[in-house]
PDB file of N, CA, C and O in Angstrom:
ATOM      1  N   MET A   1     102.047 129.286 119.871  1.00 41.00           N
ATOM      2  CA  MET A   1     102.174 129.284 118.430  1.00 41.00           C
ATOM      3  C   MET A   1     102.359 127.850 117.958  1.00 41.00           C
ATOM      4  O   MET A   1     103.156 127.102 118.503  1.00 41.00           O
ATOM      5  N   ASP A   2     101.620 127.458 116.936  1.00 44.00           N
ATOM      6  CA  ASP A   2     101.695 126.117 116.383  1.00 44.00           C
ATOM      7  C   ASP A   2     102.766 126.078 115.295  1.00 44.00           C
ATOM      8  O   ASP A   2     102.659 126.762 114.289  1.00 44.00           O
ATOM      9  N   CYS A   3     103.807 125.280 115.502  1.00 45.00           N
ATOM     10  CA  CYS A   3     104.923 125.196 114.550  1.00 45.00           C
ATOM     11  C   CYS A   3     104.879 123.924 113.733  1.00 45.00           C
ATOM     12  O   CYS A   3     105.869 123.533 113.121  1.00 45.00           O
ATOM     13  N   THR A   4     103.758 123.240 113.724  1.00 49.00           N
ATOM     14  CA  THR A   4     103.669 121.991 112.967  1.00 49.00           C
ATOM     15  C   THR A   4     103.438 122.279 111.499  1.00 49.00           C
ATOM     16  O   THR A   4     102.911 123.323 111.122  1.00 49.00           O
ATOM     17  N   ASN A   5     103.837 121.344 110.671  1.00 45.00           N
ATOM     18  CA  ASN A   5     103.619 121.473 109.233  1.00 45.00           C
ATOM     19  C   ASN A   5     102.172 121.156 108.909  1.00 45.00           C
ATOM     20  O   ASN A   5     101.556 120.321 109.573  1.00 45.00           O
ATOM     21  N   PRO A   6     101.622 121.778 107.879  1.00 49.00           N
ATOM     22  CA  PRO A   6     100.260 121.429 107.477  1.00 49.00           C
ATOM     23  C   PRO A   6     100.224 119.993 106.968  1.00 49.00           C
ATOM     24  O   PRO A   6     101.232 119.471 106.502  1.00 49.00           O
ATOM     25  N   PRO A   7      99.093 119.319 107.072  1.00 51.00           N
ATOM     26  CA  PRO A   7      99.015 117.932 106.607  1.00 51.00           C
ATOM     27  C   PRO A   7      99.244 117.841 105.104  1.00 51.00           C
ATOM     28  O   PRO A   7      98.898 118.749 104.349  1.00 51.00           O
ATOM     29  N   PHE A   8      99.853 116.742 104.673  1.00 46.00           N
ATOM     30  CA  PHE A   8     100.099 116.510 103.252  1.00 46.00           C
ATOM     31  C   PHE A   8      98.784 116.237 102.555  1.00 46.00           C
ATOM     32  O   PHE A   8      98.001 115.396 102.990  1.00 46.00           O
ATOM     33  N   THR A   9      98.499 116.965 101.488  1.00 53.00           N
ATOM     34  CA  THR A   9      97.217 116.841 100.792  1.00 53.00           C
ATOM     35  C   THR A   9      97.300 115.966  99.560  1.00 53.00           C
ATOM     36  O   THR A   9      96.312 115.768  98.874  1.00 53.00           O
ATOM     37  N   GLY A  10      98.483 115.454  99.246  1.00 51.00           N
ATOM     38  CA  GLY A  10      98.624 114.602  98.076  1.00 51.00           C
ATOM     39  C   GLY A  10      98.932 115.369  96.805  1.00 51.00           C
ATOM     40  O   GLY A  10      99.012 114.804  95.739  1.00 51.00           O
ATOM     41  N   THR A  11      99.087 116.670  96.910  1.00 51.00           N
ATOM     42  CA  THR A  11      99.422 117.460  95.734  1.00 51.00           C
ATOM     43  C   THR A  11     100.842 117.987  95.863  1.00 51.00           C
ATOM     44  O   THR A  11     101.339 118.193  96.968  1.00 51.00           O
ATOM     45  N   THR A  12     101.485 118.167  94.750  1.00 46.00           N
ATOM     46  CA  THR A  12     102.831 118.727  94.757  1.00 46.00           C
ATOM     47  C   THR A  12     102.819 120.039  94.016  1.00 46.00           C
ATOM     48  O   THR A  12     102.018 120.248  93.105  1.00 46.00           O
ATOM     49  N   ARG A  13     103.693 120.933  94.424  1.00 48.00           N
ATOM     50  CA  ARG A  13     103.797 122.223  93.756  1.00 48.00           C
ATOM     51  C   ARG A  13     104.703 122.070  92.553  1.00 48.00           C
ATOM     52  O   ARG A  13     105.782 121.512  92.651  1.00 48.00           O
ATOM     53  N   ARG A  14     104.276 122.555  91.421  1.00 46.00           N
ATOM     54  CA  ARG A  14     105.080 122.480  90.207  1.00 46.00           C
ATOM     55  C   ARG A  14     105.739 123.815  89.952  1.00 46.00           C
ATOM     56  O   ARG A  14     105.121 124.857  90.036  1.00 46.00           O
ATOM     57  N   LEU A  15     107.011 123.750  89.644  1.00 47.00           N
ATOM     58  CA  LEU A  15     107.732 124.946  89.255  1.00 47.00           C
ATOM     59  C   LEU A  15     107.603 125.131  87.757  1.00 47.00           C
ATOM     60  O   LEU A  15     107.362 124.176  87.024  1.00 47.00           O
ATOM     61  N   PRO A  16     107.758 126.353  87.274  1.00 49.00           N
ATOM     62  CA  PRO A  16     107.716 126.562  85.830  1.00 49.00           C
ATOM     63  C   PRO A  16     108.817 125.767  85.144  1.00 49.00           C
ATOM     64  O   PRO A  16     109.836 125.452  85.750  1.00 49.00           O
ATOM     65  N   THR A  17     108.595 125.437  83.874  1.00 49.00           N
ATOM     66  CA  THR A  17     109.593 124.692  83.124  1.00 49.00           C
ATOM     67  C   THR A  17     110.937 125.375  83.198  1.00 49.00           C
ATOM     68  O   THR A  17     111.951 124.758  83.428  1.00 49.00           O
ATOM     69  N   SER A  18     110.964 126.665  83.020  1.00 52.00           N
ATOM     70  CA  SER A  18     112.193 127.433  83.177  1.00 52.00           C
ATOM     71  C   SER A  18     111.836 128.859  83.541  1.00 52.00           C
ATOM     72  O   SER A  18     111.214 129.557  82.756  1.00 52.00           O
ATOM     73  N   PRO A  19     112.219 129.294  84.744  1.00 62.00           N
ATOM     74  CA  PRO A  19     111.944 130.671  85.128  1.00 62.00           C
ATOM     75  C   PRO A  19     112.921 131.657  84.499  1.00 62.00           C
ATOM     76  O   PRO A  19     112.932 132.831  84.821  1.00 62.00           O
ATOM     77  N   CYS A  20     113.726 131.205  83.582  1.00 70.00           N
ATOM     78  CA  CYS A  20     114.752 131.999  82.921  1.00 70.00           C
ATOM     79  C   CYS A  20     114.099 133.173  82.175  1.00 70.00           C
ATOM     80  O   CYS A  20     113.153 132.997  81.421  1.00 70.00           O
ATOM     81  N   THR A  21     114.642 134.386  82.415  1.00 75.00           N
ATOM     82  CA  THR A  21     114.092 135.570  81.746  1.00 75.00           C
ATOM     83  C   THR A  21     115.088 136.228  80.805  1.00 75.00           C
ATOM     84  O   THR A  21     114.748 137.202  80.149  1.00 75.00           O
ATOM     85  N   HIS A  22     116.322 135.737  80.734  1.00 74.00           N
ATOM     86  CA  HIS A  22     117.301 136.355  79.844  1.00 74.00           C
ATOM     87  C   HIS A  22     117.272 135.678  78.469  1.00 74.00           C
ATOM     88  O   HIS A  22     116.678 134.622  78.310  1.00 74.00           O
ATOM     89  N   ARG A  23     117.905 136.321  77.513  1.00 82.00           N
ATOM     90  CA  ARG A  23     117.936 135.809  76.143  1.00 82.00           C
ATOM     91  C   ARG A  23     119.366 135.581  75.719  1.00 82.00           C
ATOM     92  O   ARG A  23     120.212 136.410  76.020  1.00 82.00           O
ATOM     93  N   PRO A  24     119.685 134.507  75.046  1.00 84.00           N
ATOM     94  CA  PRO A  24     118.784 133.388  74.764  1.00 84.00           C
ATOM     95  C   PRO A  24     118.434 132.649  76.052  1.00 84.00           C
ATOM     96  O   PRO A  24     119.213 132.636  77.003  1.00 84.00           O
ATOM     97  N   ALA A  25     117.261 132.052  76.046  1.00 85.00           N
ATOM     98  CA  ALA A  25     116.777 131.355  77.236  1.00 85.00           C
ATOM     99  C   ALA A  25     117.621 130.119  77.522  1.00 85.00           C
ATOM    100  O   ALA A  25     118.135 129.473  76.606  1.00 85.00           O
ATOM    101  N   CYS A  26     117.771 129.829  78.798  1.00 88.00           N
ATOM    102  CA  CYS A  26     118.524 128.642  79.206  1.00 88.00           C
ATOM    103  C   CYS A  26     117.707 127.383  78.925  1.00 88.00           C
ATOM    104  O   CYS A  26     116.475 127.439  78.838  1.00 88.00           O
ATOM    105  N   PRO A  27     118.380 126.248  78.816  1.00 89.00           N
ATOM    106  CA  PRO A  27     117.659 124.988  78.604  1.00 89.00           C
ATOM    107  C   PRO A  27     116.746 124.689  79.804  1.00 89.00           C
ATOM    108  O   PRO A  27     117.054 125.070  80.934  1.00 89.00           O
ATOM    109  N   SER A  28     115.661 124.014  79.549  1.00 89.00           N
ATOM    110  CA  SER A  28     114.728 123.663  80.625  1.00 89.00           C
ATOM    111  C   SER A  28     115.347 122.590  81.518  1.00 89.00           C
ATOM    112  O   SER A  28     116.332 121.938  81.153  1.00 89.00           O
ATOM    113  N   ALA A  29     114.736 122.376  82.663  1.00 90.00           N
ATOM    114  CA  ALA A  29     115.229 121.384  83.618  1.00 90.00           C
ATOM    115  C   ALA A  29     115.082 119.963  83.099  1.00 90.00           C
ATOM    116  O   ALA A  29     115.755 119.061  83.577  1.00 90.00           O
ATOM    117  N   THR A  30     114.248 119.758  82.093  1.00 91.00           N
ATOM    118  CA  THR A  30     114.042 118.412  81.567  1.00 91.00           C
ATOM    119  C   THR A  30     114.861 118.125  80.318  1.00 91.00           C
ATOM    120  O   THR A  30     114.869 117.002  79.840  1.00 91.00           O
ATOM    121  N   SER A  31     115.556 119.120  79.806  1.00 90.00           N
ATOM    122  CA  SER A  31     116.342 118.889  78.591  1.00 90.00           C
ATOM    123  C   SER A  31     117.676 118.226  78.931  1.00 90.00           C
ATOM    124  O   SER A  31     118.158 118.300  80.062  1.00 90.00           O
ATOM    125  N   SER A  32     118.266 117.594  77.960  1.00 90.00           N
ATOM    126  CA  SER A  32     119.520 116.869  78.193  1.00 90.00           C
ATOM    127  C   SER A  32     120.686 117.807  78.473  1.00 90.00           C
ATOM    128  O   SER A  32     121.659 117.404  79.109  1.00 90.00           O
ATOM    129  N   ASP A  33     120.603 119.058  78.040  1.00 91.00           N
ATOM    130  CA  ASP A  33     121.684 120.019  78.284  1.00 91.00           C
ATOM    131  C   ASP A  33     121.343 120.998  79.407  1.00 91.00           C
ATOM    132  O   ASP A  33     121.827 122.123  79.443  1.00 91.00           O
ATOM    133  N   ARG A  34     120.547 120.554  80.389  1.00 92.00           N
ATOM    134  CA  ARG A  34     120.078 121.409  81.483  1.00 92.00           C
ATOM    135  C   ARG A  34     121.211 122.038  82.285  1.00 92.00           C
ATOM    136  O   ARG A  34     121.055 123.093  82.871  1.00 92.00           O
ATOM    137  N   GLU A  35     122.393 121.416  82.313  1.00 91.00           N
ATOM    138  CA  GLU A  35     123.526 121.947  83.080  1.00 91.00           C
ATOM    139  C   GLU A  35     124.138 123.195  82.440  1.00 91.00           C
ATOM    140  O   GLU A  35     124.962 123.862  83.051  1.00 91.00           O
ATOM    141  N   ALA A  36     123.719 123.531  81.222  1.00 91.00           N
ATOM    142  CA  ALA A  36     124.234 124.712  80.537  1.00 91.00           C
ATOM    143  C   ALA A  36     123.529 125.997  80.994  1.00 91.00           C
ATOM    144  O   ALA A  36     123.915 127.083  80.580  1.00 91.00           O
ATOM    145  N   ALA A  37     122.534 125.878  81.861  1.00 92.00           N
ATOM    146  CA  ALA A  37     121.830 127.056  82.370  1.00 92.00           C
ATOM    147  C   ALA A  37     122.751 127.887  83.257  1.00 92.00           C
ATOM    148  O   ALA A  37     123.729 127.383  83.809  1.00 92.00           O
ATOM    149  N   ARG A  38     122.433 129.165  83.379  1.00 92.00           N
ATOM    150  CA  ARG A  38     123.247 130.076  84.194  1.00 92.00           C
ATOM    151  C   ARG A  38     123.097 129.792  85.682  1.00 92.00           C
ATOM    152  O   ARG A  38     122.027 129.429  86.154  1.00 92.00           O
ATOM    153  N   VAL A  39     124.160 129.979  86.415  1.00 92.00           N
ATOM    154  CA  VAL A  39     124.144 129.843  87.871  1.00 92.00           C
ATOM    155  C   VAL A  39     123.522 131.104  88.468  1.00 92.00           C
ATOM    156  O   VAL A  39     123.934 132.214  88.151  1.00 92.00           O
ATOM    157  N   VAL A  40     122.513 130.922  89.313  1.00 91.00           N
ATOM    158  CA  VAL A  40     121.896 132.064  89.980  1.00 91.00           C
ATOM    159  C   VAL A  40     122.292 132.135  91.447  1.00 91.00           C
ATOM    160  O   VAL A  40     122.187 133.188  92.067  1.00 91.00           O
ATOM    161  N   ALA A  41     122.732 131.022  92.008  1.00 92.00           N
ATOM    162  CA  ALA A  41     123.225 130.990  93.388  1.00 92.00           C
ATOM    163  C   ALA A  41     124.290 129.913  93.475  1.00 92.00           C
ATOM    164  O   ALA A  41     123.985 128.733  93.336  1.00 92.00           O
ATOM    165  N   GLY A  42     125.526 130.331  93.665  1.00 91.00           N
ATOM    166  CA  GLY A  42     126.617 129.372  93.750  1.00 91.00           C
ATOM    167  C   GLY A  42     127.169 129.297  95.159  1.00 91.00           C
ATOM    168  O   GLY A  42     127.488 130.316  95.766  1.00 91.00           O
ATOM    169  N   HIS A  43     127.244 128.115  95.687  1.00 91.00           N
ATOM    170  CA  HIS A  43     127.794 127.885  97.029  1.00 91.00           C
ATOM    171  C   HIS A  43     128.839 126.781  96.942  1.00 91.00           C
ATOM    172  O   HIS A  43     128.631 125.669  97.422  1.00 91.00           O
ATOM    173  N   GLN A  44     129.966 127.101  96.327  1.00 90.00           N
ATOM    174  CA  GLN A  44     131.012 126.114  96.134  1.00 90.00           C
ATOM    175  C   GLN A  44     131.540 125.591  97.468  1.00 90.00           C
ATOM    176  O   GLN A  44     131.943 124.440  97.561  1.00 90.00           O
ATOM    177  N   GLU A  45     131.531 126.431  98.507  1.00 93.00           N
ATOM    178  CA  GLU A  45     132.003 125.978  99.812  1.00 93.00           C
ATOM    179  C   GLU A  45     131.106 124.887 100.394  1.00 93.00           C
ATOM    180  O   GLU A  45     131.521 124.100 101.224  1.00 93.00           O
ATOM    181  N   GLN A  46     129.856 124.834  99.926  1.00 93.00           N
ATOM    182  CA  GLN A  46     128.923 123.803 100.352  1.00 93.00           C
ATOM    183  C   GLN A  46     128.769 122.719  99.293  1.00 93.00           C
ATOM    184  O   GLN A  46     128.117 121.700  99.532  1.00 93.00           O
ATOM    185  N   GLY A  47     129.334 122.944  98.108  1.00 93.00           N
ATOM    186  CA  GLY A  47     129.326 121.919  97.069  1.00 93.00           C
ATOM    187  C   GLY A  47     128.106 121.893  96.170  1.00 93.00           C
ATOM    188  O   GLY A  47     127.809 120.870  95.574  1.00 93.00           O
ATOM    189  N   TRP A  48     127.390 123.010  96.034  1.00 95.00           N
ATOM    190  CA  TRP A  48     126.231 123.018  95.150  1.00 95.00           C
ATOM    191  C   TRP A  48     126.030 124.378  94.511  1.00 95.00           C
ATOM    192  O   TRP A  48     126.524 125.390  94.993  1.00 95.00           O
ATOM    193  N   SER A  49     125.270 124.358  93.395  1.00 95.00           N
ATOM    194  CA  SER A  49     124.881 125.578  92.687  1.00 95.00           C
ATOM    195  C   SER A  49     123.440 125.434  92.219  1.00 95.00           C
ATOM    196  O   SER A  49     123.020 124.347  91.814  1.00 95.00           O
ATOM    197  N   LEU A  50     122.706 126.543  92.267  1.00 94.00           N
ATOM    198  CA  LEU A  50     121.341 126.578  91.749  1.00 94.00           C
ATOM    199  C   LEU A  50     121.379 127.235  90.384  1.00 94.00           C
ATOM    200  O   LEU A  50     121.896 128.341  90.227  1.00 94.00           O
ATOM    201  N   LEU A  51     120.826 126.547  89.394  1.00 93.00           N
ATOM    202  CA  LEU A  51     120.766 127.080  88.038  1.00 93.00           C
ATOM    203  C   LEU A  51     119.441 127.795  87.819  1.00 93.00           C
ATOM    204  O   LEU A  51     118.469 127.549  88.531  1.00 93.00           O
ATOM    205  N   CYS A  52     119.389 128.676  86.830  1.00 91.00           N
ATOM    206  CA  CYS A  52     118.172 129.469  86.615  1.00 91.00           C
ATOM    207  C   CYS A  52     116.987 128.622  86.157  1.00 91.00           C
ATOM    208  O   CYS A  52     115.861 129.081  86.211  1.00 91.00           O
ATOM    209  N   ASN A  53     117.214 127.393  85.738  1.00 91.00           N
ATOM    210  CA  ASN A  53     116.112 126.508  85.366  1.00 91.00           C
ATOM    211  C   ASN A  53     115.602 125.699  86.557  1.00 91.00           C
ATOM    212  O   ASN A  53     114.767 124.823  86.410  1.00 91.00           O
ATOM    213  N   GLY A  54     116.115 126.004  87.764  1.00 92.00           N
ATOM    214  CA  GLY A  54     115.627 125.345  88.974  1.00 92.00           C
ATOM    215  C   GLY A  54     116.372 124.087  89.360  1.00 92.00           C
ATOM    216  O   GLY A  54     116.040 123.446  90.351  1.00 92.00           O
ATOM    217  N   VAL A  55     117.399 123.713  88.623  1.00 94.00           N
ATOM    218  CA  VAL A  55     118.168 122.500  88.905  1.00 94.00           C
ATOM    219  C   VAL A  55     119.251 122.818  89.935  1.00 94.00           C
ATOM    220  O   VAL A  55     119.940 123.823  89.822  1.00 94.00           O
ATOM    221  N   LEU A  56     119.377 121.961  90.935  1.00 95.00           N
ATOM    222  CA  LEU A  56     120.488 122.034  91.872  1.00 95.00           C
ATOM    223  C   LEU A  56     121.563 121.085  91.369  1.00 95.00           C
ATOM    224  O   LEU A  56     121.298 119.899  91.164  1.00 95.00           O
ATOM    225  N   VAL A  57     122.761 121.605  91.151  1.00 95.00           N
ATOM    226  CA  VAL A  57     123.877 120.792  90.668  1.00 95.00           C
ATOM    227  C   VAL A  57     124.884 120.687  91.802  1.00 95.00           C
ATOM    228  O   VAL A  57     125.257 121.698  92.407  1.00 95.00           O
ATOM    229  N   PHE A  58     125.320 119.466  92.091  1.00 95.00           N
ATOM    230  CA  PHE A  58     126.275 119.226  93.164  1.00 95.00           C
ATOM    231  C   PHE A  58     127.659 118.976  92.591  1.00 95.00           C
ATOM    232  O   PHE A  58     127.795 118.554  91.441  1.00 95.00           O
ATOM    233  N   GLU A  59     128.690 119.227  93.392  1.00 92.00           N
ATOM    234  CA  GLU A  59     130.064 119.119  92.906  1.00 92.00           C
ATOM    235  C   GLU A  59     130.427 117.703  92.467  1.00 92.00           C
ATOM    236  O   GLU A  59     131.345 117.529  91.680  1.00 92.00           O
ATOM    237  N   ASP A  60     129.712 116.693  92.933  1.00 91.00           N
ATOM    238  CA  ASP A  60     129.991 115.326  92.492  1.00 91.00           C
ATOM    239  C   ASP A  60     129.259 114.982  91.197  1.00 91.00           C
ATOM    240  O   ASP A  60     129.219 113.850  90.795  1.00 91.00           O
ATOM    241  N   THR A  61     128.673 115.977  90.538  1.00 89.00           N
ATOM    242  CA  THR A  61     127.912 115.916  89.284  1.00 89.00           C
ATOM    243  C   THR A  61     126.501 115.354  89.459  1.00 89.00           C
ATOM    244  O   THR A  61     125.802 115.168  88.476  1.00 89.00           O
ATOM    245  N   GLY A  62     126.071 115.117  90.686  1.00 93.00           N
ATOM    246  CA  GLY A  62     124.686 114.737  90.924  1.00 93.00           C
ATOM    247  C   GLY A  62     123.793 115.950  90.764  1.00 93.00           C
ATOM    248  O   GLY A  62     124.256 117.097  90.818  1.00 93.00           O
ATOM    249  N   GLU A  63     122.497 115.717  90.556  1.00 95.00           N
ATOM    250  CA  GLU A  63     121.552 116.809  90.343  1.00 95.00           C
ATOM    251  C   GLU A  63     120.246 116.525  91.061  1.00 95.00           C
ATOM    252  O   GLU A  63     119.858 115.371  91.230  1.00 95.00           O
ATOM    253  N   LEU A  64     119.571 117.584  91.466  1.00 94.00           N
ATOM    254  CA  LEU A  64     118.222 117.511  92.002  1.00 94.00           C
ATOM    255  C   LEU A  64     117.366 118.382  91.107  1.00 94.00           C
ATOM    256  O   LEU A  64     117.601 119.594  90.997  1.00 94.00           O
ATOM    257  N   LEU A  65     116.404 117.770  90.433  1.00 95.00           N
ATOM    258  CA  LEU A  65     115.539 118.487  89.503  1.00 95.00           C
ATOM    259  C   LEU A  65     114.410 119.173  90.263  1.00 95.00           C
ATOM    260  O   LEU A  65     114.057 118.762  91.374  1.00 95.00           O
ATOM    261  N   PRO A  66     113.809 120.215  89.679  1.00 93.00           N
ATOM    262  CA  PRO A  66     112.750 120.960  90.367  1.00 93.00           C
ATOM    263  C   PRO A  66     111.550 120.110  90.782  1.00 93.00           C
ATOM    264  O   PRO A  66     110.879 120.425  91.754  1.00 93.00           O
ATOM    265  N   ASP A  67     111.293 119.015  90.075  1.00 93.00           N
ATOM    266  CA  ASP A  67     110.149 118.171  90.432  1.00 93.00           C
ATOM    267  C   ASP A  67     110.495 117.147  91.502  1.00 93.00           C
ATOM    268  O   ASP A  67     109.675 116.314  91.856  1.00 93.00           O
ATOM    269  N   GLY A  68     111.736 117.199  92.031  1.00 93.00           N
ATOM    270  CA  GLY A  68     112.133 116.301  93.109  1.00 93.00           C
ATOM    271  C   GLY A  68     112.904 115.075  92.663  1.00 93.00           C
ATOM    272  O   GLY A  68     113.406 114.325  93.492  1.00 93.00           O
ATOM    273  N   ARG A  69     112.994 114.851  91.352  1.00 94.00           N
ATOM    274  CA  ARG A  69     113.757 113.696  90.870  1.00 94.00           C
ATOM    275  C   ARG A  69     115.245 113.916  91.095  1.00 94.00           C
ATOM    276  O   ARG A  69     115.734 115.032  91.052  1.00 94.00           O
ATOM    277  N   VAL A  70     115.944 112.821  91.326  1.00 94.00           N
ATOM    278  CA  VAL A  70     117.381 112.858  91.555  1.00 94.00           C
ATOM    279  C   VAL A  70     118.093 112.268  90.346  1.00 94.00           C
ATOM    280  O   VAL A  70     117.683 111.234  89.821  1.00 94.00           O
ATOM    281  N   VAL A  71     119.146 112.940  89.901  1.00 93.00           N
ATOM    282  CA  VAL A  71     120.001 112.419  88.834  1.00 93.00           C
ATOM    283  C   VAL A  71     121.302 112.004  89.519  1.00 93.00           C
ATOM    284  O   VAL A  71     121.976 112.826  90.139  1.00 93.00           O
ATOM    285  N   ALA A  72     121.618 110.726  89.429  1.00 91.00           N
ATOM    286  CA  ALA A  72     122.806 110.202  90.099  1.00 91.00           C
ATOM    287  C   ALA A  72     124.074 110.818  89.518  1.00 91.00           C
ATOM    288  O   ALA A  72     124.116 111.181  88.336  1.00 91.00           O
ATOM    289  N   PRO A  73     125.106 110.933  90.340  1.00 91.00           N
ATOM    290  CA  PRO A  73     126.374 111.471  89.850  1.00 91.00           C
ATOM    291  C   PRO A  73     126.932 110.611  88.721  1.00 91.00           C
ATOM    292  O   PRO A  73     126.763 109.386  88.712  1.00 91.00           O
ATOM    293  N   ARG A  74     127.573 111.269  87.781  1.00 83.00           N
ATOM    294  CA  ARG A  74     128.224 110.556  86.680  1.00 83.00           C
ATOM    295  C   ARG A  74     129.700 110.451  87.015  1.00 83.00           C
ATOM    296  O   ARG A  74     130.367 111.460  87.225  1.00 83.00           O
ATOM    297  N   ARG A  75     130.184 109.277  87.073  1.00 73.00           N
ATOM    298  CA  ARG A  75     131.593 109.037  87.384  1.00 73.00           C
ATOM    299  C   ARG A  75     132.308 108.696  86.095  1.00 73.00           C
ATOM    300  O   ARG A  75     131.766 107.991  85.251  1.00 73.00           O
ATOM    301  N   PRO A  76     133.527 109.189  85.920  1.00 68.00           N
ATOM    302  CA  PRO A  76     134.267 108.820  84.709  1.00 68.00           C
ATOM    303  C   PRO A  76     134.539 107.322  84.699  1.00 68.00           C
ATOM    304  O   PRO A  76     134.751 106.712  85.760  1.00 68.00           O
ATOM    305  N   ALA A  77     134.498 106.757  83.516  1.00 60.00           N
ATOM    306  CA  ALA A  77     134.784 105.323  83.376  1.00 60.00           C
ATOM    307  C   ALA A  77     136.246 105.068  83.762  1.00 60.00           C
ATOM    308  O   ALA A  77     137.118 105.858  83.487  1.00 60.00           O
ATOM    309  N   ALA A  78     136.460 103.935  84.409  1.00 58.00           N
ATOM    310  CA  ALA A  78     137.820 103.568  84.798  1.00 58.00           C
ATOM    311  C   ALA A  78     138.662 103.349  83.542  1.00 58.00           C
ATOM    312  O   ALA A  78     138.189 102.822  82.537  1.00 58.00           O
ATOM    313  N   ALA A  79     139.883 103.808  83.600  1.00 52.00           N
ATOM    314  CA  ALA A  79     140.783 103.651  82.454  1.00 52.00           C
ATOM    315  C   ALA A  79     141.071 102.175  82.225  1.00 52.00           C
ATOM    316  O   ALA A  79     141.327 101.431  83.166  1.00 52.00           O
ATOM    317  N   LEU A  80     141.002 101.777  80.996  1.00 52.00           N
ATOM    318  CA  LEU A  80     141.316 100.397  80.664  1.00 52.00           C
ATOM    319  C   LEU A  80     142.812 100.248  80.512  1.00 52.00           C
ATOM    320  O   LEU A  80     143.467 101.044  79.852  1.00 52.00           O
ATOM    321  N   ALA A  81     143.371  99.247  81.122  1.00 51.00           N
ATOM    322  CA  ALA A  81     144.830  99.056  81.056  1.00 51.00           C
ATOM    323  C   ALA A  81     145.204  98.168  79.905  1.00 51.00           C
ATOM    324  O   ALA A  81     144.521  97.410  79.381  1.00 51.00           O
TER     325      ALA A  81
END
């Protein structure tokens, strides 16, 4: 049995803007309020949750968007003394 991956063809698979089927619809993965989407798979013990718009949200506030882009974690600004 051949267990190798097929060769990369230069194309990427696109996910729908939002596979959300409930009403009101959740924000799309490209909107600024994308984190307001409903959690469809939560794995707090592993530090991540999958939202219905396809965004993976990590406990450090980092995100992985459905198109593969990474959103760096947002850290609170240091308190000014």
